[in-house]
PDB file of C-alpha atoms in Angstrom:
ATOM      1  CA  UNK M   1      63.311 271.167 -28.239  1.00 48.00           C
ATOM      2  CA  UNK M   2      66.738 269.542 -28.300  1.00 55.00           C
ATOM      3  CA  UNK M   3      69.062 270.181 -25.378  1.00 86.00           C
ATOM      4  CA  UNK M   4      72.475 271.644 -25.934  1.00 94.00           C
ATOM      5  CA  UNK M   5      75.049 269.199 -24.524  1.00 96.00           C
ATOM      6  CA  UNK M   6      76.746 270.340 -21.336  1.00 96.00           C
ATOM      7  CA  UNK M   7      80.131 269.884 -22.989  1.00 97.00           C
ATOM      8  CA  UNK M   8      79.187 272.524 -25.579  1.00 97.00           C
ATOM      9  CA  UNK M   9      77.862 274.880 -22.899  1.00 97.00           C
ATOM     10  CA  UNK M  10      81.021 274.564 -20.802  1.00 98.00           C
ATOM     11  CA  UNK M  11      83.381 275.080 -23.729  1.00 98.00           C
ATOM     12  CA  UNK M  12      81.301 278.000 -24.983  1.00 98.00           C
ATOM     13  CA  UNK M  13      81.414 279.585 -21.534  1.00 98.00           C
ATOM     14  CA  UNK M  14      85.196 279.509 -21.430  1.00 98.00           C
ATOM     15  CA  UNK M  15      85.689 280.716 -25.009  1.00 98.00           C
ATOM     16  CA  UNK M  16      82.796 283.167 -24.900  1.00 98.00           C
ATOM     17  CA  UNK M  17      83.755 284.590 -21.533  1.00 97.00           C
ATOM     18  CA  UNK M  18      87.271 285.300 -22.718  1.00 97.00           C
ATOM     19  CA  UNK M  19      86.076 286.674 -26.038  1.00 98.00           C
ATOM     20  CA  UNK M  20      83.551 289.010 -24.461  1.00 98.00           C
ATOM     21  CA  UNK M  21      86.075 290.262 -21.905  1.00 97.00           C
ATOM     22  CA  UNK M  22      88.690 290.867 -24.569  1.00 97.00           C
ATOM     23  CA  UNK M  23      86.506 292.522 -27.199  1.00 98.00           C
ATOM     24  CA  UNK M  24      84.465 294.688 -24.862  1.00 97.00           C
ATOM     25  CA  UNK M  25      87.388 295.409 -22.513  1.00 97.00           C
ATOM     26  CA  UNK M  26      84.926 294.713 -19.688  1.00 97.00           C
ATOM     27  CA  UNK M  27      86.275 291.837 -17.615  1.00 96.00           C
ATOM     28  CA  UNK M  28      83.156 291.682 -15.394  1.00 97.00           C
ATOM     29  CA  UNK M  29      81.007 291.161 -18.486  1.00 98.00           C
ATOM     30  CA  UNK M  30      83.226 288.275 -19.570  1.00 97.00           C
ATOM     31  CA  UNK M  31      83.010 286.897 -16.043  1.00 97.00           C
ATOM     32  CA  UNK M  32      79.229 287.030 -16.229  1.00 98.00           C
ATOM     33  CA  UNK M  33      79.261 284.985 -19.443  1.00 98.00           C
ATOM     34  CA  UNK M  34      81.619 282.495 -17.794  1.00 98.00           C
ATOM     35  CA  UNK M  35      79.428 282.241 -14.680  1.00 98.00           C
ATOM     36  CA  UNK M  36      76.104 281.842 -16.506  1.00 98.00           C
ATOM     37  CA  UNK M  37      77.488 279.129 -18.773  1.00 98.00           C
ATOM     38  CA  UNK M  38      79.129 277.382 -15.823  1.00 98.00           C
ATOM     39  CA  UNK M  39      75.889 277.388 -13.848  1.00 97.00           C
ATOM     40  CA  UNK M  40      73.926 276.023 -16.812  1.00 97.00           C
ATOM     41  CA  UNK M  41      76.487 273.286 -17.399  1.00 97.00           C
ATOM     42  CA  UNK M  42      76.582 272.406 -13.685  1.00 97.00           C
ATOM     43  CA  UNK M  43      72.824 272.018 -13.614  1.00 96.00           C
ATOM     44  CA  UNK M  44      72.986 269.538 -16.495  1.00 96.00           C
ATOM     45  CA  UNK M  45      75.940 267.722 -14.920  1.00 96.00           C
ATOM     46  CA  UNK M  46      73.960 267.293 -11.717  1.00 96.00           C
ATOM     47  CA  UNK M  47      70.897 265.999 -13.566  1.00 94.00           C
ATOM     48  CA  UNK M  48      72.809 263.598 -15.783  1.00 94.00           C
ATOM     49  CA  UNK M  49      75.662 262.360 -13.619  1.00 95.00           C
ATOM     50  CA  UNK M  50      74.885 263.274  -9.997  1.00 95.00           C
ATOM     51  CA  UNK M  51      76.229 265.679  -7.428  1.00 97.00           C
ATOM     52  CA  UNK M  52      79.759 264.305  -7.058  1.00 97.00           C
ATOM     53  CA  UNK M  53      80.363 264.353 -10.798  1.00 96.00           C
ATOM     54  CA  UNK M  54      78.879 267.848 -11.038  1.00 97.00           C
ATOM     55  CA  UNK M  55      81.212 269.013  -8.287  1.00 97.00           C
ATOM     56  CA  UNK M  56      84.248 267.497  -9.987  1.00 98.00           C
ATOM     57  CA  UNK M  57      83.331 268.946 -13.373  1.00 98.00           C
ATOM     58  CA  UNK M  58      82.643 272.354 -11.827  1.00 98.00           C
ATOM     59  CA  UNK M  59      86.070 272.229 -10.198  1.00 98.00           C
ATOM     60  CA  UNK M  60      87.607 271.346 -13.579  1.00 98.00           C
ATOM     61  CA  UNK M  61      85.760 274.282 -15.190  1.00 98.00           C
ATOM     62  CA  UNK M  62      87.096 276.696 -12.566  1.00 97.00           C
ATOM     63  CA  UNK M  63      90.579 275.175 -12.746  1.00 97.00           C
ATOM     64  CA  UNK M  64      90.579 275.630 -16.523  1.00 97.00           C
ATOM     65  CA  UNK M  65      89.665 279.285 -16.074  1.00 96.00           C
ATOM     66  CA  UNK M  66      92.304 279.873 -13.403  1.00 95.00           C
ATOM     67  CA  UNK M  67      94.961 277.743 -15.090  1.00 94.00           C
ATOM     68  CA  UNK M  68      94.578 279.487 -18.410  1.00 94.00           C
ATOM     69  CA  UNK M  69      96.016 282.716 -17.045  1.00 91.00           C
ATOM     70  CA  UNK M  70      99.592 281.574 -16.341  1.00 93.00           C
ATOM     71  CA  UNK M  71      99.634 279.209 -19.323  1.00 95.00           C
ATOM     72  CA  UNK M  72      98.564 282.006 -21.687  1.00 94.00           C
ATOM     73  CA  UNK M  73     101.781 283.852 -20.906  1.00 94.00           C
ATOM     74  CA  UNK M  74     103.744 280.905 -22.290  1.00 95.00           C
ATOM     75  CA  UNK M  75     101.731 279.784 -25.345  1.00 96.00           C
ATOM     76  CA  UNK M  76      99.349 282.652 -26.067  1.00 96.00           C
ATOM     77  CA  UNK M  77      95.841 283.525 -24.989  1.00 96.00           C
ATOM     78  CA  UNK M  78      93.663 281.995 -27.694  1.00 97.00           C
ATOM     79  CA  UNK M  79      95.528 278.659 -27.942  1.00 97.00           C
ATOM     80  CA  UNK M  80      95.273 278.338 -24.169  1.00 97.00           C
ATOM     81  CA  UNK M  81      91.577 279.196 -24.059  1.00 97.00           C
ATOM     82  CA  UNK M  82      90.760 276.724 -26.835  1.00 98.00           C
ATOM     83  CA  UNK M  83      92.907 274.020 -25.227  1.00 97.00           C
ATOM     84  CA  UNK M  84      91.293 274.449 -21.821  1.00 98.00           C
ATOM     85  CA  UNK M  85      87.811 274.590 -23.349  1.00 98.00           C
ATOM     86  CA  UNK M  86      88.524 271.382 -25.252  1.00 98.00           C
ATOM     87  CA  UNK M  87      89.761 269.625 -22.126  1.00 98.00           C
ATOM     88  CA  UNK M  88      86.670 270.631 -20.137  1.00 98.00           C
ATOM     89  CA  UNK M  89      84.382 269.663 -23.022  1.00 98.00           C
ATOM     90  CA  UNK M  90      86.010 266.241 -23.273  1.00 98.00           C
ATOM     91  CA  UNK M  91      85.687 265.630 -19.537  1.00 97.00           C
ATOM     92  CA  UNK M  92      82.075 266.806 -19.596  1.00 97.00           C
ATOM     93  CA  UNK M  93      81.227 264.551 -22.500  1.00 97.00           C
ATOM     94  CA  UNK M  94      82.930 261.543 -20.893  1.00 97.00           C
ATOM     95  CA  UNK M  95      81.245 261.987 -17.521  1.00 96.00           C
ATOM     96  CA  UNK M  96      77.793 263.377 -18.359  1.00 95.00           C
ATOM     97  CA  UNK M  97      76.907 263.762 -22.037  1.00 93.00           C
ATOM     98  CA  UNK M  98      77.934 260.317 -23.233  1.00 91.00           C
ATOM     99  CA  UNK M  99      75.167 258.789 -21.144  1.00 75.00           C
ATOM    100  CA  UNK M 100      72.424 260.950 -22.627  1.00 66.00           C
TER     101      UNK M 100
END
């Protein structure tokens, strides 16, 4: 069975977490999606690139989540979520997925 790249998992966690929270109006449910995807991506980052890289990418994932809130007030929610997800996906690909 083919593995889903960690860049796809991370981006899906950010987009999916926001989407679930918005459409269900249940922020904890969106947070659960975000957390599960982040944990799955972190596990792959650790396996593929080591602990330091996994820590840095996990910090980027959390920073994207936190940073999207104030930025969304300036440019809109969906553009911000997609931009942050793209940035995390690119970093994940460059650090971990490119080697696989």
